[in-house]
Coordinates of C-alpha atoms in Angstrom, one line a residue:
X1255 CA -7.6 18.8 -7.6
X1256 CA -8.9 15.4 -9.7
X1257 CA -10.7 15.4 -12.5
X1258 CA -12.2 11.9 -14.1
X1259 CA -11.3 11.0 -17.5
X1260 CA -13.4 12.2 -20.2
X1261 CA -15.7 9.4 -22.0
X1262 CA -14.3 7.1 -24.2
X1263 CA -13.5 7.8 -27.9
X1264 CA -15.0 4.8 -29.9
X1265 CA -13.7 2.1 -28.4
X1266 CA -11.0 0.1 -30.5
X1267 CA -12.8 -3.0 -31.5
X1268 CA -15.4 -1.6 -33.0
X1269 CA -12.6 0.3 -35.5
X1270 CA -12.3 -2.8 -38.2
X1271 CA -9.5 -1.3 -39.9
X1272 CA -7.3 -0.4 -37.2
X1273 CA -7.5 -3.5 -35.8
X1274 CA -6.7 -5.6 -38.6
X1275 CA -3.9 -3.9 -39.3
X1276 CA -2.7 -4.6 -36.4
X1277 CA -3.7 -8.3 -37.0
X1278 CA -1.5 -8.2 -40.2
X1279 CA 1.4 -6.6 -38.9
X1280 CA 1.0 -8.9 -35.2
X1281 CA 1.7 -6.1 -33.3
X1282 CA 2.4 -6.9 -29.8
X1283 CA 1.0 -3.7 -28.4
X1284 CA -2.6 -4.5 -29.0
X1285 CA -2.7 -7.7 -26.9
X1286 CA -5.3 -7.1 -24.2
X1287 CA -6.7 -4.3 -26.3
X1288 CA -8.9 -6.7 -28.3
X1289 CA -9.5 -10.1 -29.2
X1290 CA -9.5 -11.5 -32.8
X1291 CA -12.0 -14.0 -34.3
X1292 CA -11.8 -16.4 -37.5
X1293 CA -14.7 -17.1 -38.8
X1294 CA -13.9 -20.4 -40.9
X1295 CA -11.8 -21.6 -38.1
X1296 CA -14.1 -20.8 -34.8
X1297 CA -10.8 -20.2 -32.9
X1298 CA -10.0 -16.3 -31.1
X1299 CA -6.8 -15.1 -30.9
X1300 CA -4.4 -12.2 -29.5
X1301 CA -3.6 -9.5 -32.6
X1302 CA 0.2 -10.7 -32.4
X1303 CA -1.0 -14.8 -33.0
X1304 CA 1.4 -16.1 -35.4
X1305 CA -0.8 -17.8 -37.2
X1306 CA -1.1 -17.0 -41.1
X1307 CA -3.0 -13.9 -41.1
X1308 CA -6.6 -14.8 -41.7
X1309 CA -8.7 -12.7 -44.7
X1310 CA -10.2 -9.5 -43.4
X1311 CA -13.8 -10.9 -44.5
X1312 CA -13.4 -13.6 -42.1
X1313 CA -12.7 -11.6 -38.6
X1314 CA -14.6 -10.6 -36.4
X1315 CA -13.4 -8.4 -33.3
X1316 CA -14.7 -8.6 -29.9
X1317 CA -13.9 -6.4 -26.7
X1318 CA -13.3 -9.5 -24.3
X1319 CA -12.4 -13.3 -24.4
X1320 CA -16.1 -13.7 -23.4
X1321 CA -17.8 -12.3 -26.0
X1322 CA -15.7 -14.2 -28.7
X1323 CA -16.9 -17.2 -26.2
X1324 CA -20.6 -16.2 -26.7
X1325 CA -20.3 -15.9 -30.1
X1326 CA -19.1 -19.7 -30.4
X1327 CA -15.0 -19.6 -30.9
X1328 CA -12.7 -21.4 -28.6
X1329 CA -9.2 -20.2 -27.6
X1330 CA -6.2 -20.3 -29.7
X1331 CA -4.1 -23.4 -28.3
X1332 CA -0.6 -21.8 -30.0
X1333 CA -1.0 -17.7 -28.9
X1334 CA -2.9 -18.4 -25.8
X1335 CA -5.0 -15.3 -26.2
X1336 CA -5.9 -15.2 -22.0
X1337 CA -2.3 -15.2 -20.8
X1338 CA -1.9 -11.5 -21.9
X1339 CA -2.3 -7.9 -20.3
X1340 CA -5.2 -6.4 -19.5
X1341 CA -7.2 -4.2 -21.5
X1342 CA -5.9 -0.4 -20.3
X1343 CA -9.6 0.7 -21.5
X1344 CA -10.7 -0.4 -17.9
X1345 CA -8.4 1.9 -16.0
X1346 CA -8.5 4.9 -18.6
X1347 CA -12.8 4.4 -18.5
X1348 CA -14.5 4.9 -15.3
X1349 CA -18.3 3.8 -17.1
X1350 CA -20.2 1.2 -15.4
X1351 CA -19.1 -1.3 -17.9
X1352 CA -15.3 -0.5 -16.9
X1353 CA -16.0 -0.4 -13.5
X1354 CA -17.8 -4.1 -13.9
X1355 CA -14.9 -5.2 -15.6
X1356 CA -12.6 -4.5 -12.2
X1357 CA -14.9 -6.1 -10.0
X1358 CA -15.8 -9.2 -12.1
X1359 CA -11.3 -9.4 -12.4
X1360 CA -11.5 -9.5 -9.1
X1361 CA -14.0 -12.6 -8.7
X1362 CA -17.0 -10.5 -6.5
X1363 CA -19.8 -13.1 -9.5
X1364 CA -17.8 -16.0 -7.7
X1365 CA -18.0 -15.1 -4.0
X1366 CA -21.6 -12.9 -4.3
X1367 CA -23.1 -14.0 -7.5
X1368 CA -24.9 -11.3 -10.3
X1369 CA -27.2 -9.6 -7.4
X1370 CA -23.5 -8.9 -5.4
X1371 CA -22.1 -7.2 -8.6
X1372 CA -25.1 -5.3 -9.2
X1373 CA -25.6 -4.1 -5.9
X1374 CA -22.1 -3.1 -5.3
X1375 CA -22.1 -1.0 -8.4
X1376 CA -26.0 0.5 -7.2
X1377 CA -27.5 -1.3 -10.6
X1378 CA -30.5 -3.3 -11.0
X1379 CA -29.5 -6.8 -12.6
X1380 CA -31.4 -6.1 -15.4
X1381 CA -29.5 -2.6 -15.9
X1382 CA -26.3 -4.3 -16.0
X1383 CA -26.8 -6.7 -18.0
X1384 CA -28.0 -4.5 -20.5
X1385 CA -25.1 -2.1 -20.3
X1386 CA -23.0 -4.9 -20.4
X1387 CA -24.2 -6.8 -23.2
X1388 CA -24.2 -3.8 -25.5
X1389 CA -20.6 -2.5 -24.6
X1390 CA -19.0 -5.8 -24.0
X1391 CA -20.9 -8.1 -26.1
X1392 CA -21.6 -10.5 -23.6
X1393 CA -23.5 -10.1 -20.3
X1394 CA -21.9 -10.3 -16.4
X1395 CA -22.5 -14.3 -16.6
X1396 CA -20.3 -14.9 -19.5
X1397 CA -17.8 -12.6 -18.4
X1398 CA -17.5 -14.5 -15.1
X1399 CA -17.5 -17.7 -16.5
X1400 CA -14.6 -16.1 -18.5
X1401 CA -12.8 -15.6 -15.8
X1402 CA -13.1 -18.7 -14.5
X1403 CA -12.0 -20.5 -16.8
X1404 CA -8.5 -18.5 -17.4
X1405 CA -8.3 -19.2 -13.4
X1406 CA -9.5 -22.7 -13.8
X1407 CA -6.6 -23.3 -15.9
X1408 CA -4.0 -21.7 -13.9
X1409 CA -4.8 -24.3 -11.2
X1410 CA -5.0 -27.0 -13.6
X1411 CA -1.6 -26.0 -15.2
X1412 CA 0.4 -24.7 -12.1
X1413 CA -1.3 -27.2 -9.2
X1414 CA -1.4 -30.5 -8.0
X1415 CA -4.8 -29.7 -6.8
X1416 CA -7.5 -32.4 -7.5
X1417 CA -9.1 -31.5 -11.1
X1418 CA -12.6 -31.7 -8.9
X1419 CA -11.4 -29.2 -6.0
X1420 CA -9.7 -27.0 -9.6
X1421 CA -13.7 -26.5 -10.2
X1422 CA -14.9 -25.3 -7.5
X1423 CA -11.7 -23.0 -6.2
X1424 CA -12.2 -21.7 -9.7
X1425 CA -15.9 -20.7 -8.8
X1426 CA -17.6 -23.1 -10.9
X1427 CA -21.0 -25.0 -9.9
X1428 CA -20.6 -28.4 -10.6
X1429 CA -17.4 -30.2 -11.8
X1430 CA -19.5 -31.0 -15.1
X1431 CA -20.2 -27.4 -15.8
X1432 CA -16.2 -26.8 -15.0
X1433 CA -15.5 -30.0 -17.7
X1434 CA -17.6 -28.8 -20.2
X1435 CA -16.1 -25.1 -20.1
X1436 CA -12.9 -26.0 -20.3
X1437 CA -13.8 -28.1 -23.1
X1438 CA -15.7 -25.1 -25.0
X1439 CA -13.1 -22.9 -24.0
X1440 CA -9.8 -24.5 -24.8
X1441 CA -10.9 -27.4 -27.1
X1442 CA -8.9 -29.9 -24.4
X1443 CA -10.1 -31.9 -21.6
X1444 CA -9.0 -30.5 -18.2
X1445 CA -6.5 -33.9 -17.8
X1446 CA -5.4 -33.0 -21.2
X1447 CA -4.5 -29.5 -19.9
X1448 CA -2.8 -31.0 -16.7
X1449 CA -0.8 -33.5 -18.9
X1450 CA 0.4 -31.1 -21.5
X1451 CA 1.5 -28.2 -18.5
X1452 CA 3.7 -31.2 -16.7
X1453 CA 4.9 -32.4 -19.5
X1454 CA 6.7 -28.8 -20.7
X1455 CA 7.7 -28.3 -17.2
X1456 CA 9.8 -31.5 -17.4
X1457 CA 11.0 -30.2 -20.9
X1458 CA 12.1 -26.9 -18.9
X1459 CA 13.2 -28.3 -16.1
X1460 CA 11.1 -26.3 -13.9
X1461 CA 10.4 -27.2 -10.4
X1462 CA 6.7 -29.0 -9.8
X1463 CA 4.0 -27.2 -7.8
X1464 CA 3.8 -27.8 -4.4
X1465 CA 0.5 -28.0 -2.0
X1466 CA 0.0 -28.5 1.7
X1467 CA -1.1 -27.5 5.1
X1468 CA 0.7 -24.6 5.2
X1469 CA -1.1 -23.6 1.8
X1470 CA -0.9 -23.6 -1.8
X1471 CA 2.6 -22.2 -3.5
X1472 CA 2.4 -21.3 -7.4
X1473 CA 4.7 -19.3 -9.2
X1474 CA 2.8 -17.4 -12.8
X1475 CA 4.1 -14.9 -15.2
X1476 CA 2.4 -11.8 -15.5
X1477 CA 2.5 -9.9 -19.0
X1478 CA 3.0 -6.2 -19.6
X1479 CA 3.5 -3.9 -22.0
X1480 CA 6.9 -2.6 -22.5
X1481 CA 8.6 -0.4 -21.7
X1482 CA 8.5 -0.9 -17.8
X1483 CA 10.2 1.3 -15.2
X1484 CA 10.6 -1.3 -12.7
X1485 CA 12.9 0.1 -10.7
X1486 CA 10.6 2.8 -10.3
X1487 CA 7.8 1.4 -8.7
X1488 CA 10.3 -0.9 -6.3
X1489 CA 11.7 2.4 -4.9
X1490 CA 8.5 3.9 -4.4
X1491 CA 7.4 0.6 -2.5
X1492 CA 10.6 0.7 -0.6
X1493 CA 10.5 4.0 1.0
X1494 CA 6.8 2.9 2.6
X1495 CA 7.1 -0.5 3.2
X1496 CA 5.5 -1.6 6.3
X1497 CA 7.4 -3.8 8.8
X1498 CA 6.4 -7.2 8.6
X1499 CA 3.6 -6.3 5.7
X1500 CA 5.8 -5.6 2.8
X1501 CA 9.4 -6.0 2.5
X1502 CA 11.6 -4.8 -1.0
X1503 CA 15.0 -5.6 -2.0
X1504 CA 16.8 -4.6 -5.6
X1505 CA 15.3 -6.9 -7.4
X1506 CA 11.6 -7.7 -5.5
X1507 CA 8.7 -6.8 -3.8
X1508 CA 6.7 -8.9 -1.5
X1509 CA 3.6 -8.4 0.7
X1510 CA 1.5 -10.2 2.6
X1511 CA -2.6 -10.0 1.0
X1512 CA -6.0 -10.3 3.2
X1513 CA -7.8 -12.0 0.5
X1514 CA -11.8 -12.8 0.7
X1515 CA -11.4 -16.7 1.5
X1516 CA -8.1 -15.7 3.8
X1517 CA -4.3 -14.9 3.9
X1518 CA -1.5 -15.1 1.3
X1519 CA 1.9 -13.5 0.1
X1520 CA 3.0 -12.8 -3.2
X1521 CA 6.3 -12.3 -3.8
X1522 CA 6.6 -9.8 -7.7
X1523 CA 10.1 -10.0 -9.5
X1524 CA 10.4 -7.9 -12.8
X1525 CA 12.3 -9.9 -15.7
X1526 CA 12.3 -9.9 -19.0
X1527 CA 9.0 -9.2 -20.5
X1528 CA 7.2 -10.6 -18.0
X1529 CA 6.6 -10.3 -13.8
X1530 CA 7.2 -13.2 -12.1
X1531 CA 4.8 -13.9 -9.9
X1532 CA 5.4 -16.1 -6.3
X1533 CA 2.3 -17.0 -4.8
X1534 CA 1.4 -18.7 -1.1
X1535 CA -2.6 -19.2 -1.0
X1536 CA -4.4 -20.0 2.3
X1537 CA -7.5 -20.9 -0.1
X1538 CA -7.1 -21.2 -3.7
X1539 CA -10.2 -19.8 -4.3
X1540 CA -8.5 -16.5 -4.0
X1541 CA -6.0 -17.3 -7.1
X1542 CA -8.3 -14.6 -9.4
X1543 CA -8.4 -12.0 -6.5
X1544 CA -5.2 -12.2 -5.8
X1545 CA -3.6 -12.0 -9.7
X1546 CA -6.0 -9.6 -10.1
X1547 CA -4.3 -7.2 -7.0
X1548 CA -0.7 -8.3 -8.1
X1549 CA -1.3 -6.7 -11.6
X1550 CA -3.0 -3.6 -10.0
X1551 CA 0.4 -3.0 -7.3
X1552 CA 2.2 -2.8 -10.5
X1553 CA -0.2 -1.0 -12.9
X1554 CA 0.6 -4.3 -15.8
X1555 CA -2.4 -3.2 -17.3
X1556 CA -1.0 0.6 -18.9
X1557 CA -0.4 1.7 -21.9
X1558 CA 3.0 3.4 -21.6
X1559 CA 3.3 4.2 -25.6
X1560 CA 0.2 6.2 -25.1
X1561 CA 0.9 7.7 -22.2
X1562 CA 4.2 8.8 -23.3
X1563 CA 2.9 10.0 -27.3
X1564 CA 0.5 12.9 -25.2
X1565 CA 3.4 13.8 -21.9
X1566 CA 6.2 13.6 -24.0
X1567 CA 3.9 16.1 -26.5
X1568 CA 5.0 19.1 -23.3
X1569 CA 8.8 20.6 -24.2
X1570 CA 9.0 20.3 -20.1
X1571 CA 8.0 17.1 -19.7
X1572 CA 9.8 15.9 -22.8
X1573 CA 13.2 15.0 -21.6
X1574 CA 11.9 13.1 -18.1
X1575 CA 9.3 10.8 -20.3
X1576 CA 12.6 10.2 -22.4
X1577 CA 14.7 9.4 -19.6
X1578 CA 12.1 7.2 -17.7
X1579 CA 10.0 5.1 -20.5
X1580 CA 7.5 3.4 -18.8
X1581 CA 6.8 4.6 -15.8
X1582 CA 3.3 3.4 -13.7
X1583 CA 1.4 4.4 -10.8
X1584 CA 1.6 2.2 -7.9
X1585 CA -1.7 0.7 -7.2
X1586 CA -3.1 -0.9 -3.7
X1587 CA -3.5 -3.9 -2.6
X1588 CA -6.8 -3.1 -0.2
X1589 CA -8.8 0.0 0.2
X1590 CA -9.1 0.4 3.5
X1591 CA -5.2 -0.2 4.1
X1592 CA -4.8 3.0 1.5
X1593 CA -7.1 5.4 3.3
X1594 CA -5.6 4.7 6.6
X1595 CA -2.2 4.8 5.4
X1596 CA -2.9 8.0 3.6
X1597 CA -4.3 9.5 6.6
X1598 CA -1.0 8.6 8.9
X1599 CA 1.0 10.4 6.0
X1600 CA -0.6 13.6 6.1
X1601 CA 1.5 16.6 7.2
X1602 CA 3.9 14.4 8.0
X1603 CA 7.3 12.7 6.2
X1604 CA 7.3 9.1 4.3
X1605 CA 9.3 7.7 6.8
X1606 CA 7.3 8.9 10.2
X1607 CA 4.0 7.4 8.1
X1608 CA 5.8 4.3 7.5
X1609 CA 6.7 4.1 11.2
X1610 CA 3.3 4.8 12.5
X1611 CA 1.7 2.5 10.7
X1612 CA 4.4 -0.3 11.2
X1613 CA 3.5 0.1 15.0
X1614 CA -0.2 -0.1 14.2
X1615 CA 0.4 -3.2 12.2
X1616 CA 2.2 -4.8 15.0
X1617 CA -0.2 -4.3 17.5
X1618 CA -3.8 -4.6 15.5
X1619 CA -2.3 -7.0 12.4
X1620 CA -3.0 -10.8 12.6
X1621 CA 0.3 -13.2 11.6
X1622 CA 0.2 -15.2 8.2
X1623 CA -0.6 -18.9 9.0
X1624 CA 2.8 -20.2 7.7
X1625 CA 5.3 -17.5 9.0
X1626 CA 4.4 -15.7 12.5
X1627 CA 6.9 -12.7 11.6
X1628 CA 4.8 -11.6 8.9
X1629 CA 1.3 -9.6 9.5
X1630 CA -1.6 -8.7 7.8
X1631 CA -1.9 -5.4 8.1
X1632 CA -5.4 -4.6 10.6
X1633 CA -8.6 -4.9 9.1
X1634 CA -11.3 -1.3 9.7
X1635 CA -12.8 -3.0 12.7
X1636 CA -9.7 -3.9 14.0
X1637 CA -8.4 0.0 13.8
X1638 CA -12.4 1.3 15.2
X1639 CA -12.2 -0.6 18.1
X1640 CA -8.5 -1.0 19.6
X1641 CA -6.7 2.2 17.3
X1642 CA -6.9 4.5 20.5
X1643 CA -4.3 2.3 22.2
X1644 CA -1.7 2.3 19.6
X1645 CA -2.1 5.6 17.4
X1646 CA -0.2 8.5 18.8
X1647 CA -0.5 12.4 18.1
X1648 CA -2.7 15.7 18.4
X1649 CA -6.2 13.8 19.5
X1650 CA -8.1 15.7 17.0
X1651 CA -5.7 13.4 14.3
X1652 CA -6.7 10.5 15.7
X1653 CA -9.8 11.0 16.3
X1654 CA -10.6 11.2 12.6
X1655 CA -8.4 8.6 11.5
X1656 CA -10.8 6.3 14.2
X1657 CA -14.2 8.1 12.3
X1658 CA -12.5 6.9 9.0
X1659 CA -11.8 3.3 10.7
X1660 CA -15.1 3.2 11.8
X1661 CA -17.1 4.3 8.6
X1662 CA -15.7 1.8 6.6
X1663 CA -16.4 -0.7 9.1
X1664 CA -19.6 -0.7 9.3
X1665 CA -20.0 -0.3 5.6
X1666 CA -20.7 3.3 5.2
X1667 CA -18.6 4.1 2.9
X1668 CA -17.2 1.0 0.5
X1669 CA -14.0 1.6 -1.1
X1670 CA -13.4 -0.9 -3.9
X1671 CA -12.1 -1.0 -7.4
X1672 CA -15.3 -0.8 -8.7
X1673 CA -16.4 2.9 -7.1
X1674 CA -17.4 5.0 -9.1
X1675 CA -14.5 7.9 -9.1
X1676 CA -16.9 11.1 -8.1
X1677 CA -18.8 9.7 -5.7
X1678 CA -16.3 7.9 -3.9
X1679 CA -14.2 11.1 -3.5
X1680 CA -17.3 13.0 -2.5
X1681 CA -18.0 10.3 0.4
X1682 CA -14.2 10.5 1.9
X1683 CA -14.1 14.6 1.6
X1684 CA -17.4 14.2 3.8
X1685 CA -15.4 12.6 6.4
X1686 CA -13.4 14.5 9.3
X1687 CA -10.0 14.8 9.0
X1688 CA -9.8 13.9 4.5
X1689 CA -9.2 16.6 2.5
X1690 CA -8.3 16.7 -1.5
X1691 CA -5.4 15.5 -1.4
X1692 CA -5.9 12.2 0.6
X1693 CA -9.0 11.9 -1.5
X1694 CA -7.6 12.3 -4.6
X1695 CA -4.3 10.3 -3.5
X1696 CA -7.0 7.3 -2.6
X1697 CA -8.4 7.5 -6.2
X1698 CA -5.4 7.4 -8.1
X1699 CA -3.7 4.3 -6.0
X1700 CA -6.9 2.2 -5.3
X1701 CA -9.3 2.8 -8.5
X1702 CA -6.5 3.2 -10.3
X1703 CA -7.2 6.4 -11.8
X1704 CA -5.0 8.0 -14.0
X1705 CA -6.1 11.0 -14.9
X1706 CA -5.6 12.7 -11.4
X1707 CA -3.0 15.0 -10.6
X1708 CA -2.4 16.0 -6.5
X1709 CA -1.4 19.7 -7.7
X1710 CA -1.7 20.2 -3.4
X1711 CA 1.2 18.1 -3.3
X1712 CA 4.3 20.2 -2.0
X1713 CA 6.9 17.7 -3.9
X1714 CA 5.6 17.1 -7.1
X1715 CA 5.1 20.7 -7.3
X1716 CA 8.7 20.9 -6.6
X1717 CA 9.4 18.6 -9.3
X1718 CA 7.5 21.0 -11.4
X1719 CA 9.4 23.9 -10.5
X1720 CA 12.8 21.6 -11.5
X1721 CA 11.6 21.1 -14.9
X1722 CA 11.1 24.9 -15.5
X1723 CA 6.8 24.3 -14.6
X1724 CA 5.1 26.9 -13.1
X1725 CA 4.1 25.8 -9.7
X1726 CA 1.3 27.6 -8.4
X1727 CA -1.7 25.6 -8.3
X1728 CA -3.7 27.7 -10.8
X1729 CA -0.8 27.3 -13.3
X1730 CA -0.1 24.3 -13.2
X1731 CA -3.8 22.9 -13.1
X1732 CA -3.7 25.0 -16.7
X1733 CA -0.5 22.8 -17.7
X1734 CA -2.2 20.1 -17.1
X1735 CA -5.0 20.1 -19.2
X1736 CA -2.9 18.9 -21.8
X1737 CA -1.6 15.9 -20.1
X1738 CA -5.0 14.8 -19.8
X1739 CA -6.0 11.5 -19.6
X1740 CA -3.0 11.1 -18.5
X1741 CA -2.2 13.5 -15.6
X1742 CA -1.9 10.7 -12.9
X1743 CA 1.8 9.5 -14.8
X1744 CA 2.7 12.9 -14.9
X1745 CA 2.9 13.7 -11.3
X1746 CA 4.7 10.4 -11.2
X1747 CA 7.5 11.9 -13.3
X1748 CA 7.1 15.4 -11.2
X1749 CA 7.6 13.1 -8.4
X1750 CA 10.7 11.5 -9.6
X1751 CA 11.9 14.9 -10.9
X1752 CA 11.8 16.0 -7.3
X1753 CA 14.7 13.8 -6.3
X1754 CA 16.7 14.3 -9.2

């Protein structure tokens, strides 16, 4: 059973009070969550800048970094108020504004323009922008150009990239429309940027960026919000690793990514408040995208002090949230790859899904450019047209698991991050062979839902029934209703309770 979060409360920014005292006290916690204006210096900032504290007559708060650009202020050079995580609002909301937000994060205004983004989210432009504009302050334009820029100057801080091939990997028309962005944005010239990231690298010691043939290599941090159950997620990624796709050790996980311009890996090491982040581009145009599915493997963007005030709230639940602080639920890193794999795990055990769709990979995926032993894993058509020769079992299984293949090949059904949650479930229960769980199991990892509980799911019940939960489904649907929005990190700690 799933159910969709319920609309937003007022959303945070608009609430002047509670966000300047969060200003005053520079609370870490809100970074991401809004972004903070000063008037009488024209300069935006994260809520934990620390900067003198500015008068409360003179700030302004805005939802995103691109309406405090519309509005005229440039980026804070000391906070840097980009480099931060994501607002959880996106996840928690599934609105078309939230869902916009996804899909511009994951650079569809660079690769299919405004009339792209509209259409995949069945808008008119005009529609959009309007919604947009009123709930974002700024319109899908600004928000892209946004996003370029924080890109922009991850390959102007972190390549040796040409600063005229920076602007147009970063998805910008014209290398003076990239100059003068940067310039509005960050008050520097793009050379000024380059100079200033070398010279603390030197003052680090840090190893220079490397470029070539064999593609781009860039190493990032990627903020969270503490706490963070990183060993967690790595064992949940272990026991389903694909061969040659993904491979996890104690400390890592790494995966190879089918981007939109081509291949890459990314290699995601947990540290000390931050995920360090190893990169290997075929096209650096894909530097958003690719951040962009890095964060949503590893569910960066959560909340995990709100998640844990309302589970913690349950007697039951009380003493797993306390022994497991920040846990997340593992996103995706494609769609399609979810569904199928999904579809190979039903009825049977981790391990024998893991296996199958190893085999598949080896025989459908394509090899990474740079290293022949890893694989993408097979794209839809791939599956449709040659998964008869490699997938094995009752021929009614595969049969659906080639419908499923096939549907999303030709574009019948879409599964992306910015889906609308209802009607994508709706479209995969009308396929052969997906039933609730799978659908709802394809929500919570790919969309990133997290108010979706798999109450079909014989081990988190069992983890229900070894916290003292009743678990028949009608029982504990009615437990739930408290852990709403939040019921998606509560089977992950009826999960985990499972194995205790």
């Amino acid at each position: 059973m799933t159910a969709i979060a319920a609309p937003a409360e007022q959303a945070l920014w608009r609430d002047n009070e509670r966000c300047y005292r969060a200003v005053a006290s520079r609370d870490a916690r809100f970074d991401g969550q809004f972004i903070t204006a000063v008037r009488t210096t024209g300069i935006y900032c994260r809520p934990s800048c620390p900067a003198l504290t500015p008068r409360q007559e003179n700030v302004r708060f805005y939802p995103t970094a691109a309406a405090a650009q519309a509005a005229g202020f440039r980026a804070c050079r000391r906070c840097l108020p980009d480099a931060v995580p994501g607002s959880p609002e996106w996840n928690v909301r599934a609105d078309l504004a939230a869902r916009a937000m996804r899909l511009i994060a994951d650079g569809v205004v660079e690769r299919e323009g405004v009339p792209g983004l509209a259409r995949r989210l069945g808008y008119s432009e005009r529609q959009l922008g309007r919604v947009l504009t009123t709930e974002l302050g700024a319109g899908p334009l600004a928000l892209a150009r946004a996003h370029r820029a924080h890109s922009a100057r991850l390959l102007i801080e972190l390549s040796e990239l040409p600063l005229a091939d920076v602007a147009f990997a970063a998805g910008f028309a014209s290398v003076r429309q990239f100059n003068d962005t940067i310039r509005e944005v960050f008050a520097r010239t793009p050379s000024q940027l380059r100079t200033a990231a070398a010279a603390a690298r030197r003052r680090a010691g840090a190893a220079e960026p490397e470029a070539g043939t064999a593609g781009t290599r860039l190493s990032l941090r990627l903020p969270f919000r503490p706490p963070f159950d990183a060993a967690g997620l790595l064992g949940f990624f272990a026991a389903r690793a694909v061969p040659g796709v993904e491979s996890v050790d104690e400390h890592s996980y790494a995966r190879t990514l089918r981007l939109p311009h081509g291949a890459a890996t990314v290699t995601l090491t947990p540290q000390d408040g931050h995920v360090r982040c190893d990169l290997r581009l075929a096209d650096v145009r894909d530097l958003g995208a690719a951040v962009t599915r890095a964060r949503r493997l590893l569910d960066l963007d959560a909340d995990p002090e709100a998640v844990a005030r309302v589970l913690a709230s349950d007697p039951a639940l009380a003493p797993a949230v306390a022994a497991t602080p920040g846990i997340r639920v593992p996103g995706a890193a494609d769609g399609f790859e979810l569904v199928l794999r999904a579809m190979l795990g039903q009825q049977v055990s981790v391990a024998a899904a893991r296996t199958a769709a190893g085999r598949l990979t080896a025989a459908l995926g394509e090899p990474v450019p740079w290293q022949q032993d890893l694989l993408l894993f097979p794209t839809a058509e791939a599956v449709a047209e040659r998964g008869h020769e490699v997938l094995r079992g009752p021929k009614r299984r595969i049969d659906a698991i080639l419908g499923a293949a096939a549907a999303l090949a030709s574009g019948g059904i879409d599964v992306h991050v910015g889906r609308d949650p209802a009607e994508l479930r709706a479209e995969l229960l009308a396929l052969t062979g997906i039933g609730p769980w799978t659908a709802d199991y394809v929500l919570m990892r790919v969309l990133g839902a997290p108010d979706v509980l798999l109450t079909g799911d014989l081990v988190l019940r069992k983890g229900a029934a070894a916290l003292g939960i009743a678990d028949d489904i009608p029982a504990l649907n009615e437990r739930a209703q408290a852990w709403r929005p939040w019921r998606s990190y509560a089977g992950m700690y009826l999960w985990r309770s499972s194995q205790a």
